[in-house]
Amino acid sequence: MDCHDILIIGGGLAGLSAALKISSDLKVAVISKVHPLRSHSVAAQGGINAALGNNPDGKDDSWEKHTCDTIKGSDFLADQDAVEMMCKTAIPVLYELDGLGAPFSRFPDGSIAQRPFGGAGFPRTCYAADRTGMILLHTLFEQCIKKGIAFYNEWLVTNLIIHEGQCVGVVVYDIASGKTHSIKAKAVIFTTGGYGRVYLRSTNAFINLGSGIGMAYRAGIPLKDMEFVQFHPTSLFGKNILITEGARGEGGYLLNNKGRRFMEDYAPSSMELAPRDIIARAIQTEINKGNGIEDKYVHLDLRHLGRKKIEKRLPGIQEICIYFAGFDPVEKVIPIQPAQHYSMGGIDVDEFCASLVKGFFAAGECACVSVHGANRLGGNSLLDAVVFGKISGESASNFVEGGGGKIAGDNILFAEAKRWEQKINDLMRKDSGENVYDLLYQLKDIMSIKAGIFRIKADLTDALSQIALLREKFKKAFISGNCFRYCQEFVTISEFDSMLDIAEVIVFGALKREETRGSHYRLDFQKRDDTSWLKHTLVNWSEKGPKVSFKDVKIGKYKPVERKY
Amino acid sequence: MDYHFKILRFDPLKDEKPYFQDFFSRPKEMDSTLEAIMEIRDKQDPSLSFRYSCREAVCGACAMVINGNITLACKTTVKSLNSHQIVVEPLPNLEIQKDLIVNMDPFYKTMESIDPFLQPNGPLPEKGFRIDEKQMDKIFQFVTCLWCGCCYAACPVVSRDERYIGPAALAKLYRFVKDPRDGRDSAFWTKINNPGGIWGCDTVFRCNEVCPKDVRPADGIIGLRKKLIVEKTKNLFKRKS
Ligand SMILES: Cc1cc2nc3c(=O)[nH]c(=O)nc-3n(C[C@H](O)[C@H](O)[C@H](O)COP(=O)(O)OP(=O)(O)OC[C@H]3O[C@@H](n4cnc5c(N)ncnc54)[C@H](O)[C@@H]3O)c2cc1C
């Protein structure tokens, strides 16, 4: 059986950053269920943070201030040593990306352009118009071609194989051939991204089902802080395509049905540039109070920016409005509503991206170090993906080169693949049952209604029982076609298994955490409670259901204070 | 009123030849063709295969032919088609693997063949490059290429001459040639100074027409031609003096 030194699962920014860092002597491959350029990272718009101080208004910026903003933004739940490291390395990392050919927008003096973003004291978000994720993903993919990295595209990883406490490989479903097999590895890095599509309204790609997080959970690795789900304030009404925070960074206004800049009432000094959790709640509150339009959305007004600025700085947003909503934001206000956007929580790893299972690492949105705590600042997750992607590559290389990796016997890997094939055969044998797409819609409904921006005990408890019912129904799921090649239905069935777990852990964590912090807002516990809750939630899988434990937050020089904007 | 979708189906392992299957459905006002066929898949026939990911025209996964036009399915609203019959087919110039899914590898190979990565000619400046805003703006048109393959599928030269690497690869090359940070060795010209490269294009501009991101690949091809001529003339003068 083929054995790799390191397998990277995921071809987004985190995965490619990891691949580029692995020593050339090691045999490495990247596995992704889509061609890497179709990964969700490509959709990031607004930018990536680093205290370069290129903006005339940002001369006094420093990585320390970036650290401070990030910690305050996280509502003090981030681990301060990790944040410090990320913000410090952001600066050389940005220059490195520029050196690899990333075509960042420029200031007149030729330096990398930077714009203001929410929750940041200085304009420190570097960008390439509003296509930052795209240019970064393409640049790193180009570098992978240069380095000759092996890619297995359109392979879905379905299981993580742990043997005697050590990660020894994965089971994959080759989407093109429809065949299942195992691959051996001395170390595995998960960079499988977020789970946005667990929610009905999400800015995430259709493919973001989150199975990586679920697989790690099933393999016995705890999930951390999963109750913290970021809702982005501004998604295009109806389609929920993201309208970047950069639009507000460039000067856009949020208006209610009276044409009033309502942020005055919620964050008088930062206005439209307050952090996302605060603005998302403000918008939802306005809508609930009857100040929305059709009781469903509010307006984002860019008209005063003028055609020239919109075309130059926000061409993607203009394109989105024209193609997906049929109007030009130069002339009309944009209808927007909050939507699920990002997962602060994820697979529990330390600042070296290592988990408690030897040989298993995770980075990017699927992982939780934690640098975002209870609320992520815009522009910090591309940074997280690149910085910790690199670190995961280094850590896995050191692990393998230091002789930490173990090669399991073929029989162990065959057995895992067999187990999986058995499951498929069982599905195939049924010729009627539940349609997985129906179940998926039901799950999304539950999550959006019961575990969204505002949460309360009764809803969360109800959500748990509804998820349990869905799990029962899912046992009756079947595959309606009889072809396994390019079978999206099978991909969805396979990932849905994980989605049920993820949804359950989000709700379970939200129920346990009896306080309000960052993105997690409990109507029945509206205050932050540092005495009882300044700690990370860890949830472990068990036969009897999720098991919760807690872990201290690493506090450094930034003492928790009330968050005011 | 129901829309009538005619979707091409083909499983090369089972079917002798491709055929159209009829579906009827009623998409929402602003639904894209992608959303419409996803709904058909979810509710009527889960065995229907096609690629997709971002649904906002930045990932390039869902390139296909819709009512005869090569485009991204996510970007094409059903309404914009002005017809209640919608014919959906896979990209031409590439082999069908199943239904609307084609083998993109030949296309990816052409992209990789031009060494699509920055080749700086010296060490990186410690505090990053200083680049004129205008120069960056010039390459931005080409930087937005998604590798979706629409232009490759539309190109008449690609379909008749297997040597030709196609519009996207050449436009990508131009992006690097124009990048002030790039200092690639001039040897690359010999690779494309032939009918398989810049002289293959017969300038009918199908690529410009179909590109969903307005990259206008032919601008890149013409740019390369001009640049080659300038280089050649320069060399001529150098030799004379
Ligand atoms: C619309 C939008 C705009 C954003 N804008 C910004 C921004 O401006 N600034 C910022 O900092 N952040 C932004 N973000 C967040 C940021 O884009 C993401 O957090 C980041 O790109 C995640 O990168 P990743 O590499 O972890 O995951 P992804 O890019 O999602 O990659 C995941 C990879 O894993 C693969 N995969 C998943 N599951 C499996 C499996 N089971 N088997 C095989 N492969 C699998 C996928 O194929 C994919 O290649 C934005 C997010 C959204 C939704």
GROMACS .gro file of N, CA, C and O in nm, chain A residues 278-357:
model
  320
  278ILE      N    1  -2.146   4.270   1.688
  278ILE     CA    2  -2.226   4.384   1.733
  278ILE      C    3  -2.316   4.435   1.619
  278ILE      O    4  -2.435   4.460   1.639
  279ILE      N    5  -2.259   4.445   1.500
  279ILE     CA    6  -2.340   4.495   1.388
  279ILE      C    7  -2.448   4.394   1.348
  279ILE      O    8  -2.562   4.431   1.321
  280ALA      N    9  -2.412   4.265   1.347
  280ALA     CA   10  -2.512   4.164   1.308
  280ALA      C   11  -2.630   4.170   1.404
  280ALA      O   12  -2.747   4.165   1.362
  281ARG      N   13  -2.602   4.184   1.534
  281ARG     CA   14  -2.711   4.192   1.631
  281ARG      C   15  -2.791   4.320   1.613
  281ARG      O   16  -2.913   4.320   1.623
  282ALA      N   17  -2.718   4.430   1.583
  282ALA     CA   18  -2.787   4.557   1.564
  282ALA      C   19  -2.885   4.546   1.447
  282ALA      O   20  -3.001   4.588   1.457
  283ILE      N   21  -2.841   4.486   1.338
  283ILE     CA   22  -2.929   4.473   1.221
  283ILE      C   23  -3.050   4.386   1.255
  283ILE      O   24  -3.164   4.423   1.227
  284GLN      N   25  -3.023   4.273   1.320
  284GLN     CA   26  -3.133   4.183   1.354
  284GLN      C   27  -3.232   4.253   1.448
  284GLN      O   28  -3.353   4.239   1.434
  285THR      N   29  -3.177   4.332   1.543
  285THR     CA   30  -3.264   4.404   1.636
  285THR      C   31  -3.350   4.505   1.561
  285THR      O   32  -3.470   4.517   1.586
  286GLU      N   33  -3.289   4.578   1.467
  286GLU     CA   34  -3.364   4.675   1.387
  286GLU      C   35  -3.479   4.604   1.313
  286GLU      O   36  -3.592   4.651   1.312
  287ILE      N   37  -3.446   4.492   1.253
  287ILE     CA   38  -3.547   4.417   1.177
  287ILE      C   39  -3.659   4.372   1.272
  287ILE      O   40  -3.777   4.391   1.244
  288ASN      N   41  -3.618   4.316   1.388
  288ASN     CA   42  -3.718   4.270   1.484
  288ASN      C   43  -3.806   4.383   1.537
  288ASN      O   44  -3.922   4.363   1.571
  289LYS      N   45  -3.747   4.505   1.544
  289LYS     CA   46  -3.824   4.619   1.596
  289LYS      C   47  -3.917   4.678   1.491
  289LYS      O   48  -3.987   4.775   1.516
  290GLY      N   49  -3.910   4.624   1.371
  290GLY     CA   50  -3.996   4.678   1.265
  290GLY      C   51  -3.928   4.788   1.185
  290GLY      O   52  -3.992   4.857   1.105
  291ASN      N   53  -3.797   4.806   1.205
  291ASN     CA   54  -3.727   4.909   1.129
  291ASN      C   55  -3.659   4.855   1.003
  291ASN      O   56  -3.576   4.921   0.942
  292GLY      N   57  -3.689   4.729   0.971
  292GLY     CA   58  -3.632   4.672   0.850
  292GLY      C   59  -3.722   4.700   0.731
  292GLY      O   60  -3.828   4.760   0.744
  293ILE      N   61  -3.677   4.655   0.615
  293ILE     CA   62  -3.758   4.672   0.495
  293ILE      C   63  -3.824   4.536   0.472
  293ILE      O   64  -3.755   4.433   0.476
  294GLU      N   65  -3.951   4.536   0.447
  294GLU     CA   66  -4.031   4.413   0.436
  294GLU      C   67  -4.008   4.321   0.556
  294GLU      O   68  -4.019   4.198   0.543
  295ASP      N   69  -3.967   4.378   0.669
  295ASP     CA   70  -3.938   4.301   0.790
  295ASP      C   71  -3.826   4.198   0.769
  295ASP      O   72  -3.816   4.101   0.844
  296LYS      N   73  -3.744   4.219   0.669
  296LYS     CA   74  -3.647   4.116   0.638
  296LYS      C   75  -3.504   4.165   0.626
  296LYS      O   76  -3.409   4.089   0.645
  297TYR      N   77  -3.486   4.288   0.589
  297TYR     CA   78  -3.349   4.334   0.563
  297TYR      C   79  -3.333   4.483   0.589
  297TYR      O   80  -3.432   4.554   0.614
  298VAL      N   81  -3.209   4.530   0.586
  298VAL     CA   82  -3.182   4.674   0.592
  298VAL      C   83  -3.099   4.710   0.468
  298VAL      O   84  -3.073   4.624   0.384
  299HIS      N   85  -3.060   4.837   0.459
  299HIS     CA   86  -2.987   4.879   0.339
  299HIS      C   87  -2.840   4.911   0.367
  299HIS      O   88  -2.807   4.966   0.471
  300LEU      N   89  -2.757   4.877   0.271
  300LEU     CA   90  -2.618   4.921   0.272
  300LEU      C   91  -2.607   5.020   0.157
  300LEU      O   92  -2.637   4.987   0.042
  301ASP      N   93  -2.566   5.142   0.191
  301ASP     CA   94  -2.564   5.247   0.091
  301ASP      C   95  -2.420   5.281   0.052
  301ASP      O   96  -2.340   5.323   0.135
  302LEU      N   97  -2.388   5.261  -0.075
  302LEU     CA   98  -2.254   5.294  -0.124
  302LEU      C   99  -2.257   5.413  -0.220
  302LEU      O  100  -2.155   5.456  -0.271
  303ARG      N  101  -2.377   5.461  -0.246
  303ARG     CA  102  -2.393   5.558  -0.356
  303ARG      C  103  -2.303   5.680  -0.343
  303ARG      O  104  -2.247   5.728  -0.441
  304HIS      N  105  -2.285   5.726  -0.218
  304HIS     CA  106  -2.205   5.847  -0.198
  304HIS      C  107  -2.057   5.825  -0.225
  304HIS      O  108  -1.979   5.920  -0.230
  305LEU      N  109  -2.014   5.699  -0.240
  305LEU     CA  110  -1.873   5.674  -0.269
  305LEU      C  111  -1.840   5.711  -0.414
  305LEU      O  112  -1.725   5.739  -0.449
  306GLY      N  113  -1.943   5.708  -0.497
  306GLY     CA  114  -1.922   5.747  -0.637
  306GLY      C  115  -1.877   5.630  -0.722
  306GLY      O  116  -1.820   5.533  -0.675
  307ARG      N  117  -1.906   5.642  -0.851
  307ARG     CA  118  -1.878   5.535  -0.945
  307ARG      C  119  -1.730   5.497  -0.947
  307ARG      O  120  -1.693   5.380  -0.945
  308LYS      N  121  -1.643   5.600  -0.948
  308LYS     CA  122  -1.500   5.573  -0.966
  308LYS      C  123  -1.446   5.485  -0.854
  308LYS      O  124  -1.376   5.387  -0.878
  309LYS      N  125  -1.479   5.523  -0.731
  309LYS     CA  126  -1.428   5.448  -0.616
  309LYS      C  127  -1.487   5.307  -0.613
  309LYS      O  128  -1.416   5.210  -0.585
  310ILE      N  129  -1.613   5.295  -0.643
  310ILE     CA  130  -1.678   5.163  -0.641
  310ILE      C  131  -1.614   5.073  -0.748
  310ILE      O  132  -1.581   4.958  -0.722
  311GLU      N  133  -1.593   5.129  -0.865
  311GLU     CA  134  -1.536   5.047  -0.972
  311GLU      C  135  -1.392   5.006  -0.944
  311GLU      O  136  -1.349   4.897  -0.981
  312LYS      N  137  -1.319   5.092  -0.877
  312LYS     CA  138  -1.179   5.061  -0.852
  312LYS      C  139  -1.160   4.974  -0.728
  312LYS      O  140  -1.085   4.878  -0.728
  313ARG      N  141  -1.229   5.007  -0.620
  313ARG     CA  142  -1.205   4.938  -0.493
  313ARG      C  143  -1.299   4.821  -0.467
  313ARG      O  144  -1.266   4.732  -0.390
  314LEU      N  145  -1.417   4.826  -0.527
  314LEU     CA  146  -1.517   4.722  -0.498
  314LEU      C  147  -1.581   4.666  -0.626
  314LEU      O  148  -1.703   4.649  -0.634
  315PRO      N  149  -1.496   4.634  -0.724
  315PRO     CA  150  -1.553   4.587  -0.852
  315PRO      C  151  -1.630   4.457  -0.836
  315PRO      O  152  -1.731   4.435  -0.903
  316GLY      N  153  -1.585   4.370  -0.744
  316GLY     CA  154  -1.651   4.241  -0.724
  316GLY      C  155  -1.790   4.261  -0.667
  316GLY      O  156  -1.885   4.191  -0.704
  317ILE      N  157  -1.804   4.358  -0.576
  317ILE     CA  158  -1.934   4.387  -0.515
  317ILE      C  159  -2.029   4.441  -0.621
  317ILE      O  160  -2.147   4.402  -0.627
  318GLN      N  161  -1.976   4.527  -0.706
  318GLN     CA  162  -2.059   4.581  -0.812
  318GLN      C  163  -2.108   4.467  -0.902
  318GLN      O  164  -2.226   4.458  -0.935
  319GLU      N  165  -2.015   4.378  -0.935
  319GLU     CA  166  -2.049   4.264  -1.021
  319GLU      C  167  -2.155   4.176  -0.954
  319GLU      O  168  -2.252   4.135  -1.019
  320ILE      N  169  -2.137   4.150  -0.825
  320ILE     CA  170  -2.232   4.066  -0.752
  320ILE      C  171  -2.373   4.126  -0.758
  320ILE      O  172  -2.471   4.059  -0.787
  321CYS      N  173  -2.380   4.259  -0.733
  321CYS     CA  174  -2.511   4.324  -0.735
  321CYS      C  175  -2.574   4.316  -0.874
  321CYS      O  176  -2.693   4.289  -0.888
  322ILE      N  177  -2.492   4.339  -0.975
  322ILE     CA  178  -2.546   4.340  -1.110
  322ILE      C  179  -2.593   4.200  -1.152
  322ILE      O  180  -2.705   4.182  -1.197
  323TYR      N  181  -2.507   4.100  -1.131
  323TYR     CA  182  -2.543   3.966  -1.178
  323TYR      C  183  -2.642   3.894  -1.089
  323TYR      O  184  -2.724   3.817  -1.136
  324PHE      N  185  -2.629   3.913  -0.958
  324PHE     CA  186  -2.710   3.831  -0.869
  324PHE      C  187  -2.834   3.903  -0.815
  324PHE      O  188  -2.918   3.841  -0.754
  325ALA      N  189  -2.839   4.036  -0.831
  325ALA     CA  190  -2.957   4.106  -0.782
  325ALA      C  191  -3.016   4.198  -0.888
  325ALA      O  192  -3.125   4.252  -0.870
  326GLY      N  193  -2.943   4.219  -0.995
  326GLY     CA  194  -2.998   4.294  -1.107
  326GLY      C  195  -2.998   4.445  -1.093
  326GLY      O  196  -3.082   4.513  -1.151
  327PHE      N  197  -2.905   4.502  -1.012
  327PHE     CA  198  -2.894   4.648  -1.007
  327PHE      C  199  -2.749   4.688  -0.981
  327PHE      O  200  -2.667   4.605  -0.943
  328ASP      N  201  -2.720   4.818  -1.004
  328ASP     CA  202  -2.585   4.868  -0.985
  328ASP      C  203  -2.577   4.948  -0.854
  328ASP      O  204  -2.654   5.042  -0.835
  329PRO      N  205  -2.485   4.910  -0.761
  329PRO     CA  206  -2.478   4.979  -0.632
  329PRO      C  207  -2.434   5.126  -0.645
  329PRO      O  208  -2.443   5.201  -0.548
  330VAL      N  209  -2.391   5.165  -0.763
  330VAL     CA  210  -2.360   5.306  -0.786
  330VAL      C  211  -2.490   5.386  -0.781
  330VAL      O  212  -2.493   5.500  -0.738
  331GLU      N  213  -2.599   5.319  -0.823
  331GLU     CA  214  -2.727   5.390  -0.834
  331GLU      C  215  -2.828   5.353  -0.726
  331GLU      O  216  -2.919   5.431  -0.698
  332LYS      N  217  -2.812   5.232  -0.669
  332LYS     CA  218  -2.917   5.187  -0.576
  332LYS      C  219  -2.856   5.133  -0.446
  332LYS      O  220  -2.742   5.087  -0.446
  333VAL      N  221  -2.936   5.138  -0.339
  333VAL     CA  222  -2.890   5.081  -0.213
  333VAL      C  223  -2.898   4.928  -0.219
  333VAL      O  224  -2.979   4.873  -0.292
  334ILE      N  225  -2.811   4.864  -0.140
  334ILE     CA  226  -2.806   4.717  -0.144
  334ILE      C  227  -2.886   4.660  -0.027
  334ILE      O  228  -2.862   4.694   0.088
  335PRO      N  229  -2.984   4.571  -0.055
  335PRO     CA  230  -3.057   4.507   0.054
  335PRO      C  231  -2.968   4.401   0.120
  335PRO      O  232  -2.916   4.313   0.051
  336ILE      N  233  -2.949   4.411   0.251
  336ILE     CA  234  -2.860   4.314   0.316
  336ILE      C  235  -2.923   4.256   0.443
  336ILE      O  236  -3.008   4.318   0.505
  337GLN      N  237  -2.879   4.136   0.477
  337GLN     CA  238  -2.923   4.071   0.601
  337GLN      C  239  -2.806   3.989   0.656
  337GLN      O  240  -2.718   3.950   0.580
  338PRO      N  241  -2.803   3.965   0.787
  338PRO     CA  242  -2.694   3.884   0.842
  338PRO      C  243  -2.705   3.739   0.795
  338PRO      O  244  -2.813   3.690   0.768
  339ALA      N  245  -2.589   3.673   0.787
  339ALA     CA  246  -2.586   3.531   0.750
  339ALA      C  247  -2.465   3.466   0.816
  339ALA      O  248  -2.364   3.532   0.840
  340GLN      N  249  -2.478   3.336   0.840
  340GLN     CA  250  -2.364   3.262   0.897
  340GLN      C  251  -2.244   3.285   0.807
  340GLN      O  252  -2.255   3.283   0.685
  341HIS      N  253  -2.126   3.300   0.868
  341HIS     CA  254  -2.010   3.338   0.787
  341HIS      C  255  -1.884   3.261   0.823
  341HIS      O  256  -1.808   3.222   0.736
  342TYR      N  257  -1.863   3.238   0.950
  342TYR     CA  258  -1.733   3.183   0.989
  342TYR      C  259  -1.747   3.103   1.118
  342TYR      O  260  -1.833   3.131   1.200
  343SER      N  261  -1.656   3.006   1.132
  343SER     CA  262  -1.658   2.923   1.251
  343SER      C  263  -1.538   2.957   1.338
  343SER      O  264  -1.424   2.929   1.301
  344MET      N  265  -1.563   3.021   1.451
  344MET     CA  266  -1.450   3.051   1.541
  344MET      C  267  -1.399   2.922   1.604
  344MET      O  268  -1.281   2.905   1.628
  345GLY      N  269  -1.491   2.832   1.634
  345GLY     CA  270  -1.451   2.707   1.697
  345GLY      C  271  -1.397   2.608   1.596
  345GLY      O  272  -1.391   2.637   1.477
  346GLY      N  273  -1.358   2.491   1.645
  346GLY     CA  274  -1.307   2.389   1.555
  346GLY      C  275  -1.231   2.282   1.629
  346GLY      O  276  -1.245   2.267   1.752
  347ILE      N  277  -1.149   2.209   1.553
  347ILE     CA  278  -1.072   2.099   1.611
  347ILE      C  279  -0.970   2.159   1.710
  347ILE      O  280  -0.898   2.252   1.676
  348ASP      N  281  -0.969   2.105   1.828
  348ASP     CA  282  -0.882   2.159   1.933
  348ASP      C  283  -0.735   2.130   1.901
  348ASP      O  284  -0.693   2.014   1.898
  349VAL      N  285  -0.658   2.236   1.875
  349VAL     CA  286  -0.513   2.220   1.854
  349VAL      C  287  -0.439   2.326   1.934
  349VAL      O  288  -0.497   2.426   1.973
  350ASP      N  289  -0.310   2.302   1.955
  350ASP     CA  290  -0.230   2.403   2.026
  350ASP      C  291  -0.168   2.501   1.925
  350ASP      O  292  -0.198   2.494   1.806
  351GLU      N  293  -0.080   2.589   1.972
  351GLU     CA  294  -0.027   2.691   1.881
  351GLU      C  295   0.069   2.634   1.777
  351GLU      O  296   0.112   2.703   1.687
  352PHE      N  297   0.100   2.504   1.789
  352PHE     CA  298   0.180   2.439   1.685
  352PHE      C  299   0.091   2.354   1.593
  352PHE      O  300   0.140   2.273   1.516
  353CYS      N  301  -0.037   2.373   1.608
  353CYS     CA  302  -0.136   2.301   1.527
  353CYS      C  303  -0.143   2.153   1.559
  353CYS      O  304  -0.199   2.074   1.481
  354ALA      N  305  -0.084   2.112   1.670
  354ALA     CA  306  -0.087   1.971   1.708
  354ALA      C  307  -0.210   1.942   1.791
  354ALA      O  308  -0.254   2.025   1.871
  355SER      N  309  -0.268   1.822   1.771
  355SER     CA  310  -0.383   1.780   1.849
  355SER      C  311  -0.336   1.681   1.955
  355SER      O  312  -0.217   1.651   1.963
  356LEU      N  313  -0.430   1.627   2.031
  356LEU     CA  314  -0.384   1.531   2.132
  356LEU      C  315  -0.354   1.393   2.073
  356LEU      O  316  -0.300   1.307   2.139
  357VAL      N  317  -0.390   1.374   1.944
  357VAL     CA  318  -0.354   1.249   1.879
  357VAL      C  319  -0.223   1.268   1.804
  357VAL      O  320  -0.210   1.360   1.724
   0.00000   0.00000   0.00000
